[in-house]
JSON list of C-alpha atoms in Angstrom, two decimals:
[
{"chain": "P", "resi": 13, "resn": "UNK", "atom": "CA", "xyz": [-13.68, -10.09, -5.76]},
{"chain": "P", "resi": 14, "resn": "UNK", "atom": "CA", "xyz": [-15.10, -9.33, -2.34]},
{"chain": "P", "resi": 15, "resn": "UNK", "atom": "CA", "xyz": [-16.29, -5.82, -1.56]},
{"chain": "P", "resi": 16, "resn": "UNK", "atom": "CA", "xyz": [-15.46, -4.57, 1.92]},
{"chain": "P", "resi": 17, "resn": "UNK", "atom": "CA", "xyz": [-17.29, -1.58, 3.38]},
{"chain": "P", "resi": 18, "resn": "UNK", "atom": "CA", "xyz": [-15.45, 0.04, 6.28]},
{"chain": "P", "resi": 19, "resn": "UNK", "atom": "CA", "xyz": [-18.32, 1.11, 8.53]},
{"chain": "P", "resi": 20, "resn": "UNK", "atom": "CA", "xyz": [-16.99, 0.53, 12.03]},
{"chain": "P", "resi": 21, "resn": "UNK", "atom": "CA", "xyz": [-15.99, 4.05, 12.99]},
{"chain": "P", "resi": 22, "resn": "UNK", "atom": "CA", "xyz": [-17.63, 6.11, 15.70]},
{"chain": "P", "resi": 23, "resn": "UNK", "atom": "CA", "xyz": [-18.68, 8.96, 13.37]},
{"chain": "P", "resi": 24, "resn": "UNK", "atom": "CA", "xyz": [-17.82, 11.31, 16.25]},
{"chain": "P", "resi": 25, "resn": "UNK", "atom": "CA", "xyz": [-16.98, 14.30, 14.03]},
{"chain": "P", "resi": 26, "resn": "UNK", "atom": "CA", "xyz": [-20.20, 13.83, 12.03]},
{"chain": "P", "resi": 27, "resn": "UNK", "atom": "CA", "xyz": [-22.34, 13.57, 15.16]},
{"chain": "P", "resi": 28, "resn": "UNK", "atom": "CA", "xyz": [-24.41, 10.70, 13.76]},
{"chain": "P", "resi": 29, "resn": "UNK", "atom": "CA", "xyz": [-23.78, 7.32, 12.16]},
{"chain": "P", "resi": 30, "resn": "UNK", "atom": "CA", "xyz": [-22.37, 8.08, 8.70]},
{"chain": "P", "resi": 31, "resn": "UNK", "atom": "CA", "xyz": [-23.48, 4.71, 7.36]},
{"chain": "P", "resi": 32, "resn": "UNK", "atom": "CA", "xyz": [-27.11, 5.67, 7.96]},
{"chain": "P", "resi": 33, "resn": "UNK", "atom": "CA", "xyz": [-26.95, 9.09, 6.29]},
{"chain": "P", "resi": 34, "resn": "UNK", "atom": "CA", "xyz": [-29.26, 9.23, 3.30]},
{"chain": "P", "resi": 35, "resn": "UNK", "atom": "CA", "xyz": [-28.32, 10.20, -0.23]},
{"chain": "P", "resi": 36, "resn": "UNK", "atom": "CA", "xyz": [-30.56, 9.84, -3.26]},
{"chain": "P", "resi": 37, "resn": "UNK", "atom": "CA", "xyz": [-33.10, 8.06, -1.04]},
{"chain": "P", "resi": 38, "resn": "UNK", "atom": "CA", "xyz": [-30.69, 5.36, 0.21]},
{"chain": "P", "resi": 39, "resn": "UNK", "atom": "CA", "xyz": [-28.39, 5.05, 3.18]},
{"chain": "P", "resi": 40, "resn": "UNK", "atom": "CA", "xyz": [-24.67, 5.39, 2.48]},
{"chain": "P", "resi": 41, "resn": "UNK", "atom": "CA", "xyz": [-24.30, 1.76, 3.56]},
{"chain": "P", "resi": 42, "resn": "UNK", "atom": "CA", "xyz": [-26.85, 0.53, 1.01]},
{"chain": "P", "resi": 43, "resn": "UNK", "atom": "CA", "xyz": [-25.52, 2.83, -1.70]},
{"chain": "P", "resi": 44, "resn": "UNK", "atom": "CA", "xyz": [-21.92, 1.68, -1.14]},
{"chain": "P", "resi": 45, "resn": "UNK", "atom": "CA", "xyz": [-23.01, -1.97, -1.24]},
{"chain": "P", "resi": 46, "resn": "UNK", "atom": "CA", "xyz": [-24.78, -1.39, -4.56]},
{"chain": "P", "resi": 47, "resn": "UNK", "atom": "CA", "xyz": [-21.73, 0.40, -6.04]},
{"chain": "P", "resi": 48, "resn": "UNK", "atom": "CA", "xyz": [-19.44, -2.48, -5.03]},
{"chain": "P", "resi": 49, "resn": "UNK", "atom": "CA", "xyz": [-21.75, -5.01, -6.69]},
{"chain": "P", "resi": 50, "resn": "UNK", "atom": "CA", "xyz": [-21.91, -2.85, -9.81]},
{"chain": "P", "resi": 51, "resn": "UNK", "atom": "CA", "xyz": [-18.08, -2.72, -9.78]},
{"chain": "P", "resi": 52, "resn": "UNK", "atom": "CA", "xyz": [-17.93, -6.52, -9.84]},
{"chain": "P", "resi": 53, "resn": "UNK", "atom": "CA", "xyz": [-17.94, -7.63, -6.21]},
{"chain": "P", "resi": 54, "resn": "UNK", "atom": "CA", "xyz": [-19.36, -11.14, -5.99]},
{"chain": "P", "resi": 55, "resn": "UNK", "atom": "CA", "xyz": [-19.93, -10.69, -2.28]},
{"chain": "P", "resi": 56, "resn": "UNK", "atom": "CA", "xyz": [-19.97, -7.63, 0.00]},
{"chain": "P", "resi": 57, "resn": "UNK", "atom": "CA", "xyz": [-19.02, -7.68, 3.68]},
{"chain": "P", "resi": 58, "resn": "UNK", "atom": "CA", "xyz": [-19.36, -4.90, 6.20]},
{"chain": "P", "resi": 59, "resn": "UNK", "atom": "CA", "xyz": [-16.68, -4.09, 8.73]},
{"chain": "P", "resi": 60, "resn": "UNK", "atom": "CA", "xyz": [-18.28, -2.86, 11.92]},
{"chain": "P", "resi": 61, "resn": "UNK", "atom": "CA", "xyz": [-20.58, -3.79, 14.77]},
{"chain": "P", "resi": 62, "resn": "UNK", "atom": "CA", "xyz": [-23.90, -3.56, 13.02]},
{"chain": "P", "resi": 63, "resn": "UNK", "atom": "CA", "xyz": [-26.46, -6.11, 11.82]},
{"chain": "P", "resi": 64, "resn": "UNK", "atom": "CA", "xyz": [-24.79, -8.35, 9.25]},
{"chain": "P", "resi": 65, "resn": "UNK", "atom": "CA", "xyz": [-21.39, -6.80, 9.92]},
{"chain": "P", "resi": 66, "resn": "UNK", "atom": "CA", "xyz": [-18.09, -8.27, 11.08]},
{"chain": "P", "resi": 67, "resn": "UNK", "atom": "CA", "xyz": [-17.30, -6.67, 14.43]},
{"chain": "P", "resi": 68, "resn": "UNK", "atom": "CA", "xyz": [-13.92, -5.01, 14.80]},
{"chain": "P", "resi": 69, "resn": "UNK", "atom": "CA", "xyz": [-11.65, -7.14, 16.97]},
{"chain": "P", "resi": 70, "resn": "UNK", "atom": "CA", "xyz": [-9.36, -4.13, 17.40]},
{"chain": "P", "resi": 71, "resn": "UNK", "atom": "CA", "xyz": [-11.81, -1.28, 17.95]},
{"chain": "P", "resi": 72, "resn": "UNK", "atom": "CA", "xyz": [-9.18, 1.41, 18.54]},
{"chain": "P", "resi": 73, "resn": "UNK", "atom": "CA", "xyz": [-7.13, 0.67, 15.41]},
{"chain": "P", "resi": 74, "resn": "UNK", "atom": "CA", "xyz": [-9.18, 2.52, 12.80]},
{"chain": "P", "resi": 75, "resn": "UNK", "atom": "CA", "xyz": [-9.44, 1.16, 9.26]},
{"chain": "P", "resi": 76, "resn": "UNK", "atom": "CA", "xyz": [-6.58, -1.30, 9.83]},
{"chain": "P", "resi": 77, "resn": "UNK", "atom": "CA", "xyz": [-8.52, -2.85, 12.70]},
{"chain": "P", "resi": 78, "resn": "UNK", "atom": "CA", "xyz": [-11.55, -3.20, 10.44]},
{"chain": "P", "resi": 79, "resn": "UNK", "atom": "CA", "xyz": [-9.57, -4.64, 7.54]},
{"chain": "P", "resi": 80, "resn": "UNK", "atom": "CA", "xyz": [-7.75, -7.09, 9.84]},
{"chain": "P", "resi": 81, "resn": "UNK", "atom": "CA", "xyz": [-11.05, -8.15, 11.43]},
{"chain": "P", "resi": 82, "resn": "UNK", "atom": "CA", "xyz": [-12.65, -8.81, 8.05]},
{"chain": "P", "resi": 83, "resn": "UNK", "atom": "CA", "xyz": [-9.51, -10.58, 6.78]},
{"chain": "P", "resi": 84, "resn": "UNK", "atom": "CA", "xyz": [-9.71, -12.99, 9.72]},
{"chain": "P", "resi": 85, "resn": "UNK", "atom": "CA", "xyz": [-13.13, -14.10, 8.45]},
{"chain": "P", "resi": 86, "resn": "UNK", "atom": "CA", "xyz": [-12.32, -14.39, 4.74]},
{"chain": "P", "resi": 87, "resn": "UNK", "atom": "CA", "xyz": [-10.40, -16.77, 2.52]},
{"chain": "P", "resi": 88, "resn": "UNK", "atom": "CA", "xyz": [-7.50, -15.47, 0.43]},
{"chain": "P", "resi": 89, "resn": "UNK", "atom": "CA", "xyz": [-8.57, -13.46, -2.59]},
{"chain": "P", "resi": 90, "resn": "UNK", "atom": "CA", "xyz": [-9.05, -9.96, -3.94]},
{"chain": "P", "resi": 91, "resn": "UNK", "atom": "CA", "xyz": [-10.74, -7.27, -1.85]},
{"chain": "P", "resi": 92, "resn": "UNK", "atom": "CA", "xyz": [-12.16, -3.96, -2.98]},
{"chain": "P", "resi": 93, "resn": "UNK", "atom": "CA", "xyz": [-12.10, -1.83, 0.19]},
{"chain": "P", "resi": 94, "resn": "UNK", "atom": "CA", "xyz": [-14.27, 1.29, 0.40]},
{"chain": "P", "resi": 95, "resn": "UNK", "atom": "CA", "xyz": [-15.06, 3.51, 3.38]},
{"chain": "P", "resi": 96, "resn": "UNK", "atom": "CA", "xyz": [-18.75, 4.09, 3.93]},
{"chain": "P", "resi": 97, "resn": "UNK", "atom": "CA", "xyz": [-18.26, 7.86, 4.03]},
{"chain": "P", "resi": 98, "resn": "UNK", "atom": "CA", "xyz": [-17.71, 8.42, 0.28]},
{"chain": "P", "resi": 99, "resn": "UNK", "atom": "CA", "xyz": [-21.17, 9.53, -0.86]},
{"chain": "P", "resi": 100, "resn": "UNK", "atom": "CA", "xyz": [-20.26, 9.91, -4.54]},
{"chain": "P", "resi": 101, "resn": "UNK", "atom": "CA", "xyz": [-18.10, 6.82, -5.05]},
{"chain": "P", "resi": 102, "resn": "UNK", "atom": "CA", "xyz": [-19.09, 5.00, -8.22]},
{"chain": "P", "resi": 103, "resn": "UNK", "atom": "CA", "xyz": [-18.26, 1.84, -10.12]},
{"chain": "P", "resi": 104, "resn": "UNK", "atom": "CA", "xyz": [-16.31, 3.78, -12.76]},
{"chain": "P", "resi": 105, "resn": "UNK", "atom": "CA", "xyz": [-13.93, 5.02, -10.04]},
{"chain": "P", "resi": 106, "resn": "UNK", "atom": "CA", "xyz": [-13.51, 1.54, -8.57]},
{"chain": "P", "resi": 107, "resn": "UNK", "atom": "CA", "xyz": [-12.99, -0.29, -11.90]},
{"chain": "P", "resi": 108, "resn": "UNK", "atom": "CA", "xyz": [-9.36, 0.82, -12.49]},
{"chain": "P", "resi": 109, "resn": "UNK", "atom": "CA", "xyz": [-8.48, -0.20, -8.93]},
{"chain": "P", "resi": 110, "resn": "UNK", "atom": "CA", "xyz": [-10.16, -3.54, -9.40]},
{"chain": "P", "resi": 111, "resn": "UNK", "atom": "CA", "xyz": [-8.33, -4.20, -12.65]},
{"chain": "P", "resi": 112, "resn": "UNK", "atom": "CA", "xyz": [-4.78, -3.14, -11.68]},
{"chain": "P", "resi": 113, "resn": "UNK", "atom": "CA", "xyz": [-3.11, -6.20, -10.18]},
{"chain": "P", "resi": 114, "resn": "UNK", "atom": "CA", "xyz": [0.66, -5.63, -10.54]},
{"chain": "P", "resi": 115, "resn": "UNK", "atom": "CA", "xyz": [1.05, -5.22, -6.79]},
{"chain": "P", "resi": 116, "resn": "UNK", "atom": "CA", "xyz": [-0.83, -6.44, -3.71]},
{"chain": "P", "resi": 117, "resn": "UNK", "atom": "CA", "xyz": [-2.56, -3.07, -3.32]},
{"chain": "P", "resi": 118, "resn": "UNK", "atom": "CA", "xyz": [-3.81, -0.42, -5.72]},
{"chain": "P", "resi": 119, "resn": "UNK", "atom": "CA", "xyz": [-5.01, 3.07, -4.81]},
{"chain": "P", "resi": 120, "resn": "UNK", "atom": "CA", "xyz": [-5.51, 6.49, -6.34]},
{"chain": "P", "resi": 121, "resn": "UNK", "atom": "CA", "xyz": [-2.66, 9.00, -5.83]},
{"chain": "P", "resi": 122, "resn": "UNK", "atom": "CA", "xyz": [-3.31, 11.04, -2.72]},
{"chain": "P", "resi": 123, "resn": "UNK", "atom": "CA", "xyz": [-6.11, 8.73, -1.56]},
{"chain": "P", "resi": 124, "resn": "UNK", "atom": "CA", "xyz": [-5.31, 5.64, 0.52]},
{"chain": "P", "resi": 125, "resn": "UNK", "atom": "CA", "xyz": [-8.94, 4.59, 0.17]},
{"chain": "P", "resi": 126, "resn": "UNK", "atom": "CA", "xyz": [-10.66, 3.16, -1.75]},
{"chain": "P", "resi": 127, "resn": "UNK", "atom": "CA", "xyz": [-8.20, 0.40, -2.61]},
{"chain": "P", "resi": 128, "resn": "UNK", "atom": "CA", "xyz": [-7.89, -3.04, -4.09]},
{"chain": "P", "resi": 129, "resn": "UNK", "atom": "CA", "xyz": [-6.03, -5.41, -1.79]},
{"chain": "P", "resi": 130, "resn": "UNK", "atom": "CA", "xyz": [-4.80, -8.94, -2.37]},
{"chain": "P", "resi": 131, "resn": "UNK", "atom": "CA", "xyz": [-5.54, -10.94, 0.76]},
{"chain": "P", "resi": 132, "resn": "UNK", "atom": "CA", "xyz": [-2.85, -13.61, 1.11]},
{"chain": "P", "resi": 133, "resn": "UNK", "atom": "CA", "xyz": [-0.39, -14.87, 3.74]},
{"chain": "P", "resi": 134, "resn": "UNK", "atom": "CA", "xyz": [1.89, -11.85, 3.29]},
{"chain": "P", "resi": 135, "resn": "UNK", "atom": "CA", "xyz": [-0.97, -9.36, 3.68]},
{"chain": "P", "resi": 136, "resn": "UNK", "atom": "CA", "xyz": [-2.30, -11.22, 6.73]},
{"chain": "P", "resi": 137, "resn": "UNK", "atom": "CA", "xyz": [1.16, -11.17, 8.36]},
{"chain": "P", "resi": 138, "resn": "UNK", "atom": "CA", "xyz": [1.49, -7.46, 7.62]},
{"chain": "P", "resi": 139, "resn": "UNK", "atom": "CA", "xyz": [-1.92, -6.73, 9.14]},
{"chain": "P", "resi": 140, "resn": "UNK", "atom": "CA", "xyz": [-0.94, -8.69, 12.27]},
{"chain": "P", "resi": 141, "resn": "UNK", "atom": "CA", "xyz": [2.24, -6.57, 12.60]},
{"chain": "P", "resi": 142, "resn": "UNK", "atom": "CA", "xyz": [0.41, -3.29, 12.07]},
{"chain": "P", "resi": 143, "resn": "UNK", "atom": "CA", "xyz": [-2.20, -4.06, 14.74]},
{"chain": "P", "resi": 144, "resn": "UNK", "atom": "CA", "xyz": [0.61, -3.95, 17.29]},
{"chain": "P", "resi": 145, "resn": "UNK", "atom": "CA", "xyz": [1.63, -0.44, 16.25]},
{"chain": "P", "resi": 146, "resn": "UNK", "atom": "CA", "xyz": [0.16, 2.97, 16.98]},
{"chain": "P", "resi": 147, "resn": "UNK", "atom": "CA", "xyz": [-0.57, 6.17, 15.08]},
{"chain": "P", "resi": 148, "resn": "UNK", "atom": "CA", "xyz": [0.50, 6.48, 11.46]},
{"chain": "P", "resi": 149, "resn": "UNK", "atom": "CA", "xyz": [2.49, 3.26, 11.76]},
{"chain": "P", "resi": 150, "resn": "UNK", "atom": "CA", "xyz": [-0.93, 1.54, 11.97]},
{"chain": "P", "resi": 151, "resn": "UNK", "atom": "CA", "xyz": [-2.53, 3.06, 8.89]},
{"chain": "P", "resi": 152, "resn": "UNK", "atom": "CA", "xyz": [-3.84, 2.08, 5.49]},
{"chain": "P", "resi": 153, "resn": "UNK", "atom": "CA", "xyz": [-0.92, 3.94, 3.91]},
{"chain": "P", "resi": 154, "resn": "UNK", "atom": "CA", "xyz": [1.55, 1.92, 6.03]},
{"chain": "P", "resi": 155, "resn": "UNK", "atom": "CA", "xyz": [-0.18, -1.31, 4.95]},
{"chain": "P", "resi": 156, "resn": "UNK", "atom": "CA", "xyz": [0.08, -0.32, 1.31]},
{"chain": "P", "resi": 157, "resn": "UNK", "atom": "CA", "xyz": [3.78, 0.51, 1.57]},
{"chain": "P", "resi": 158, "resn": "UNK", "atom": "CA", "xyz": [4.55, -2.77, 3.34]},
{"chain": "P", "resi": 159, "resn": "UNK", "atom": "CA", "xyz": [2.66, -5.03, 0.94]},
{"chain": "P", "resi": 160, "resn": "UNK", "atom": "CA", "xyz": [3.56, -3.08, -2.19]},
{"chain": "P", "resi": 161, "resn": "UNK", "atom": "CA", "xyz": [1.18, -0.79, -4.03]},
{"chain": "P", "resi": 162, "resn": "UNK", "atom": "CA", "xyz": [0.42, 0.52, -7.45]},
{"chain": "P", "resi": 163, "resn": "UNK", "atom": "CA", "xyz": [-0.65, 4.15, -7.47]},
{"chain": "P", "resi": 164, "resn": "UNK", "atom": "CA", "xyz": [-2.97, 5.34, -10.21]},
{"chain": "P", "resi": 165, "resn": "UNK", "atom": "CA", "xyz": [-2.99, 8.94, -11.42]},
{"chain": "P", "resi": 166, "resn": "UNK", "atom": "CA", "xyz": [-6.03, 10.84, -10.21]},
{"chain": "P", "resi": 167, "resn": "UNK", "atom": "CA", "xyz": [-6.27, 12.37, -13.67]},
{"chain": "P", "resi": 168, "resn": "UNK", "atom": "CA", "xyz": [-8.21, 9.20, -14.52]},
{"chain": "P", "resi": 169, "resn": "UNK", "atom": "CA", "xyz": [-10.65, 9.61, -11.61]},
{"chain": "P", "resi": 170, "resn": "UNK", "atom": "CA", "xyz": [-13.60, 11.82, -10.79]},
{"chain": "P", "resi": 171, "resn": "UNK", "atom": "CA", "xyz": [-12.35, 13.88, -7.80]},
{"chain": "P", "resi": 172, "resn": "UNK", "atom": "CA", "xyz": [-15.87, 14.23, -6.47]},
{"chain": "P", "resi": 173, "resn": "UNK", "atom": "CA", "xyz": [-16.16, 10.44, -6.27]},
{"chain": "P", "resi": 174, "resn": "UNK", "atom": "CA", "xyz": [-13.06, 10.30, -4.05]},
{"chain": "P", "resi": 175, "resn": "UNK", "atom": "CA", "xyz": [-14.27, 12.85, -1.49]},
{"chain": "P", "resi": 176, "resn": "UNK", "atom": "CA", "xyz": [-15.09, 11.46, 1.92]},
{"chain": "P", "resi": 177, "resn": "UNK", "atom": "CA", "xyz": [-17.24, 13.12, 4.55]},
{"chain": "P", "resi": 178, "resn": "UNK", "atom": "CA", "xyz": [-16.28, 13.23, 8.20]},
{"chain": "P", "resi": 179, "resn": "UNK", "atom": "CA", "xyz": [-18.09, 16.40, 9.28]},
{"chain": "P", "resi": 180, "resn": "UNK", "atom": "CA", "xyz": [-21.49, 17.97, 8.63]},
{"chain": "P", "resi": 181, "resn": "UNK", "atom": "CA", "xyz": [-19.78, 20.68, 6.52]},
{"chain": "P", "resi": 182, "resn": "UNK", "atom": "CA", "xyz": [-18.05, 18.07, 4.33]},
{"chain": "P", "resi": 183, "resn": "UNK", "atom": "CA", "xyz": [-21.38, 16.25, 3.99]},
{"chain": "P", "resi": 184, "resn": "UNK", "atom": "CA", "xyz": [-23.16, 19.43, 2.83]},
{"chain": "P", "resi": 185, "resn": "UNK", "atom": "CA", "xyz": [-20.34, 20.20, 0.38]},
{"chain": "P", "resi": 186, "resn": "UNK", "atom": "CA", "xyz": [-20.38, 16.68, -1.09]},
{"chain": "P", "resi": 187, "resn": "UNK", "atom": "CA", "xyz": [-24.11, 16.91, -1.64]},
{"chain": "P", "resi": 188, "resn": "UNK", "atom": "CA", "xyz": [-24.23, 20.46, -3.01]}
]
């Protein structure tokens, strides 16, 4: 299992780099890395142009560009993909995703991310197709539909752990 932190966005709505925001004395990037390791990731990679990260080859393609860029650098296997802007994500929320393997992708209902993704030839081909598309056709949800996904009921998840923060108001609310 390889943990993937999506940290290549511009953070334009937040006004500062979300990965470097601090919570409980650690940056979101460090905290997310620790949560992925606790959830069973044997290795953690960072999507984004930052020290130790894998630069996005398709900078204007959002999360799909980041996932495709990371996929180009990795061998086939299982990925646990988490955006860096989920300040309360925890290993307990990731474990059911990690363990559900009926389909190539697993996500929580109503939440395209975080997700478990099987990286194989089919997923790589799908990512290559999506990169050529625009808008919602080039989205995590579109990837999940195309590769096949299992959707877990959010009744089993902590809703606070699934909240992401794109604005200062969302950040304050998540940390209240």
